[in-house]
XYZ file of C-alpha atoms in Angstrom:
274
model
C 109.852 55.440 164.651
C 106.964 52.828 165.775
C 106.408 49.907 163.792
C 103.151 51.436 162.817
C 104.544 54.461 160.917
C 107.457 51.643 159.764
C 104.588 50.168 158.257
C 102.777 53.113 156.697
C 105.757 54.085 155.046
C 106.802 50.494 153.485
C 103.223 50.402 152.009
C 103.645 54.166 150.536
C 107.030 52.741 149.182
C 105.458 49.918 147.781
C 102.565 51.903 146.147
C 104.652 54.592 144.560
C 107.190 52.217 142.861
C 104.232 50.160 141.585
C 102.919 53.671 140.166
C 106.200 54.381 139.045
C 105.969 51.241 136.736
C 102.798 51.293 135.835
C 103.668 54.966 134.389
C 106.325 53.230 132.219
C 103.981 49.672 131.015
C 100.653 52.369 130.443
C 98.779 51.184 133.924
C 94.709 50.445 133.969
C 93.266 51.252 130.495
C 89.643 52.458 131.340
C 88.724 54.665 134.787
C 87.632 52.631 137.670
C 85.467 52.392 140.551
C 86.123 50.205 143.153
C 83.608 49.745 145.799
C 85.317 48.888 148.877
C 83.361 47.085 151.246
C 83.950 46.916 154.918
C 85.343 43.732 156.088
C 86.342 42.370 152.838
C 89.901 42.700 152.723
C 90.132 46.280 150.926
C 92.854 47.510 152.442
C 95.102 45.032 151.043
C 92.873 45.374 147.612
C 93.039 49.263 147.598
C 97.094 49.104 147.589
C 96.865 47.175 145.279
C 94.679 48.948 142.262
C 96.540 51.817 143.702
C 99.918 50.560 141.972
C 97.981 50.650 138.397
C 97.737 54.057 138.184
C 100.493 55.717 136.927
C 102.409 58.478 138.669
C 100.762 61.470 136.606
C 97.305 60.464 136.961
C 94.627 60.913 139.784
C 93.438 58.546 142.791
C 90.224 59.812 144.387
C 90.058 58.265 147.651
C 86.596 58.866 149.390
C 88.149 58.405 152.861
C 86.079 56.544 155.651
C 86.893 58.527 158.528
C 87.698 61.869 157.288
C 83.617 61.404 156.015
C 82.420 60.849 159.299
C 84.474 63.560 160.940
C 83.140 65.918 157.896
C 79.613 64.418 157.910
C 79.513 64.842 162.335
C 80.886 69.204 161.726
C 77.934 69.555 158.538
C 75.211 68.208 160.435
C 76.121 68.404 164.677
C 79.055 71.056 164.555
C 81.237 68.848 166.375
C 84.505 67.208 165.108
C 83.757 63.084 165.543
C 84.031 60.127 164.259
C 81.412 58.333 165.939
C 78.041 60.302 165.979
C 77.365 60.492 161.601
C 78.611 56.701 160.851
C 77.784 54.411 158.277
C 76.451 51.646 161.240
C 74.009 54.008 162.744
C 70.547 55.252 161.926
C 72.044 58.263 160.435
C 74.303 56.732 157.991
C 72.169 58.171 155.038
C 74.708 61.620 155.636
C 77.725 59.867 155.537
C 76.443 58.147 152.919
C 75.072 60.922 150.758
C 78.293 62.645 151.254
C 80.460 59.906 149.690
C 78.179 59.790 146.912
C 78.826 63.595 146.076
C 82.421 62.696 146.349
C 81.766 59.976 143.910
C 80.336 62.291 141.367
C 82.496 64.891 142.020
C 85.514 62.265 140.695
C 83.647 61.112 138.052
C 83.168 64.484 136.812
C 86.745 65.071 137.223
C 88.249 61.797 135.601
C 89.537 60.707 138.122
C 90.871 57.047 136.924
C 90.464 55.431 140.327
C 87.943 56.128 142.455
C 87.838 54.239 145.763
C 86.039 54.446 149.104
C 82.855 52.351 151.170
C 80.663 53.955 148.609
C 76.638 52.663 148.100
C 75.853 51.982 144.600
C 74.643 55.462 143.143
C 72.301 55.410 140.558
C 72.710 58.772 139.574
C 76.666 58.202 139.153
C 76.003 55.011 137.219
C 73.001 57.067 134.892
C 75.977 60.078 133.902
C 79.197 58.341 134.438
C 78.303 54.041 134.198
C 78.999 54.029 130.651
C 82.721 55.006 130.894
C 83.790 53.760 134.305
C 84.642 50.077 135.054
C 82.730 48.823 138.489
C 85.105 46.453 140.667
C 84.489 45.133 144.142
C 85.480 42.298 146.187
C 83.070 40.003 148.174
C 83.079 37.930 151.685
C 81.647 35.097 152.452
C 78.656 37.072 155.034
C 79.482 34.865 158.713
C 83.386 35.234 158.485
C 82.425 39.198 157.519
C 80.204 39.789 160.383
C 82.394 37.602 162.798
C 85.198 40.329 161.259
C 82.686 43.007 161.949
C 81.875 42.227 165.536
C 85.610 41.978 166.352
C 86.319 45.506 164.492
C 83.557 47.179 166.238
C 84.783 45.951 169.835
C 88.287 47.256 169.064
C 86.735 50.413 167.918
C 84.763 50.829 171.163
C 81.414 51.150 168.975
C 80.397 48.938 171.277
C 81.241 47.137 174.959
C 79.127 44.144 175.415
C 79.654 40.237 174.705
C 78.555 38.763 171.134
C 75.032 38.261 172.858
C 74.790 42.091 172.840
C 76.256 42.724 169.704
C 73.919 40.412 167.740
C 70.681 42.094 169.718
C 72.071 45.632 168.482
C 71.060 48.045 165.638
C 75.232 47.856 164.469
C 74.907 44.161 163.494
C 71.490 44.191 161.802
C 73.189 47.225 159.515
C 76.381 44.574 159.454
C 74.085 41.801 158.592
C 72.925 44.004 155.379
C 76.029 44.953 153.696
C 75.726 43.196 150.253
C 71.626 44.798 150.156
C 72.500 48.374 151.325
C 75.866 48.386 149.214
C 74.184 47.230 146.063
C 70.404 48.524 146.251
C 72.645 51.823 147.150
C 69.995 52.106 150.025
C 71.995 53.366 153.842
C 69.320 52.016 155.655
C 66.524 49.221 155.154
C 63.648 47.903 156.751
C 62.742 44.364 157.737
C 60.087 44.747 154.587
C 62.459 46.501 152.422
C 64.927 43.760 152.241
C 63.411 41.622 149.584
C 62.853 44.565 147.219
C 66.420 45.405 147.834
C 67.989 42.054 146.978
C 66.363 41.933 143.935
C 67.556 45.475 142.978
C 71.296 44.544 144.726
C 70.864 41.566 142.313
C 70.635 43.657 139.249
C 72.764 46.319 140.031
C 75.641 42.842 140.603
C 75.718 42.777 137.320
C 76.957 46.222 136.389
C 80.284 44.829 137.703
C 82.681 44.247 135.374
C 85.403 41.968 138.165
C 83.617 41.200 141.195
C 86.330 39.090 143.378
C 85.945 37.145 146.073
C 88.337 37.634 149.140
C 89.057 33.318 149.256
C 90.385 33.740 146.177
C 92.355 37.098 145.015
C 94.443 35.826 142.733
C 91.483 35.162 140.607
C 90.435 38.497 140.981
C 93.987 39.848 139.860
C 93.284 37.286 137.004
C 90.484 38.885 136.145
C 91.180 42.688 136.552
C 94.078 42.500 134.434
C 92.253 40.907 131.856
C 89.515 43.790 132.088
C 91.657 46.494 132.502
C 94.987 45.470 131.410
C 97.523 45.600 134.495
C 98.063 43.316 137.211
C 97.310 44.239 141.035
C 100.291 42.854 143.682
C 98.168 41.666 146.359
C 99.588 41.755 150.354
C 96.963 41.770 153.951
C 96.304 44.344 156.194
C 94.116 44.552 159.009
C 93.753 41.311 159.776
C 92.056 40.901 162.997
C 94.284 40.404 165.722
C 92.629 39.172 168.724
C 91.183 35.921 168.729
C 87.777 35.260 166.542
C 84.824 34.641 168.337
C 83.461 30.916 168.427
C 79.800 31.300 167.920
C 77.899 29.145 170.229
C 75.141 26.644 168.019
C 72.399 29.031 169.398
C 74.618 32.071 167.705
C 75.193 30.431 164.866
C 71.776 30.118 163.959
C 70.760 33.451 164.948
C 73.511 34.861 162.919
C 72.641 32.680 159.964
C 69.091 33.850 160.145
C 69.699 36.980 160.543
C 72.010 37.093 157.044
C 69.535 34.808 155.336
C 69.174 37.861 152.234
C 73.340 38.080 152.572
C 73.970 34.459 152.030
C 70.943 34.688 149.344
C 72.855 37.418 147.389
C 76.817 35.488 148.264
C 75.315 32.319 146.423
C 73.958 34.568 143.824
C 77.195 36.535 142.796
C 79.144 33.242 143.004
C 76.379 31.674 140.470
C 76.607 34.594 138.563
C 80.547 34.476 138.153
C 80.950 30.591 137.557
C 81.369 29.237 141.084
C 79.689 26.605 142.217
């Protein structure tokens, strides 16, 4: 067995007894959402909120992948990951797929619902009055730095960090909180103040919004929302070394998330943090 499937199988282990107990103490109390956004640490967070659902009820998980692959044989017939993706200029199908998933849950009861899912207006006007919204946030350089070392391991791209910051895949990177929280797949250069006020108002929908420096608070607070505890543990932690951003990258990549920092200080004003 390779250490990978070792490792697949100790999580699956680790979910199902923390089902199996949250079946006996009663598990989450009100259906959930959690927005899982890329680079944040969901993996780890997902297992987690996984383990407070009991065995008997339903986990709708809007898968990343299996959406592109689906999203690629709708709209081009072929069976790929990489041509319908959330970080290209078509991401609006991938996009508008997971939010039919999203409803389709909702409409189901499902009492977790997790996947990289935009905000969805429609979801929240039918379904925001009985679901709990729950996300987890990044501080928007370490996430980037995370998402230029992902996409090089992916192949989504080949050149140095030069490249990657002159590319269409880190300005859609550079956007995450705005396009997550407007609900918008793609935005212009003129859209993006519009959108971080909207991203700013739909924030507040949230009922726990953690932050990945600090998930025990956000354990804290779910279980005092929702009334059971998540186990946190880390996956997908990068593993080859982080790029060191030159000065000159540094402030090109802090200009170019000057809206993502805008909204970070925001949500952190917004939850008590200084």
């Amino acid at each position: 067995m390779s250490q990978s499937s070792s490792h697949r199988i100790q999580r699956r282990l680790r979910t199902y007894s923390g089902r199996a107990l949250s079946t006996v103490t009663g598990g989450i109390q009100q259906p959930v959402f959690f927005m899982h956004l890329p680079k944040c640490g969901g993996t780890s967070v997902s297992e987690a909120l996984y383990a407070t659902v009991p065995l008997q009820k339903r986990i709708g998980v809007i898968d990343a992948n299996a959406t592109r692959r689906t999203a690629a044989i709708i709209h081009d017939d072929v069976d790929t990951l990489h041509k319908q993706h959330d970080d290209l200029e078509n991401s609006a199908n991938v996009y508008k797929l997971r939010e039919h998933m999203l409803i389709n849950h909702m409409a189901w009861n499902s009492p977790l619902i997790h996947g990289h899912v935009l905000f969805s207006a429609q979801a929240d006007r039918h379904f925001g009055n009985r679901y709990c919204y729950v996300t987890v946030l990044r501080e928007p350089i370490a996430r980037t730095l995370s998402n230029f070392a992902d996409t090089v391991s992916s192949g989504m791209i080949t050149g140095d960090f030069d490249a990657y910051l002159n590319s269409p895949i880190a300005r859609a990177h550079g956007l995450t909180f705005l396009r997550y929280f407007s609900g918008t797949a793609t935005l212009a250069k003129s859209q993006e103040a519009t959108a971080l006020t909207k991203a700013k108002e739909n924030l507040k929908r949230f009922s726990v919004v953690g932050f990945l420096e600090d998930l025990p608070k956000f354990c804290d607070d779910y279980q005092q929302v929702l009334g059971a505890r998540p186990r946190m543990r880390f996956y997908n932690q990068a593993k080859s070394a982080p790029v060191r951003p030159t000065p000159d990258q540094m402030q090109k990549l802090t200009d170019m998330l000057q809206n993502e920092i805008a909204f970070w200080n925001y949500a952190r004003r917004l939850k008590g943090i200084a």
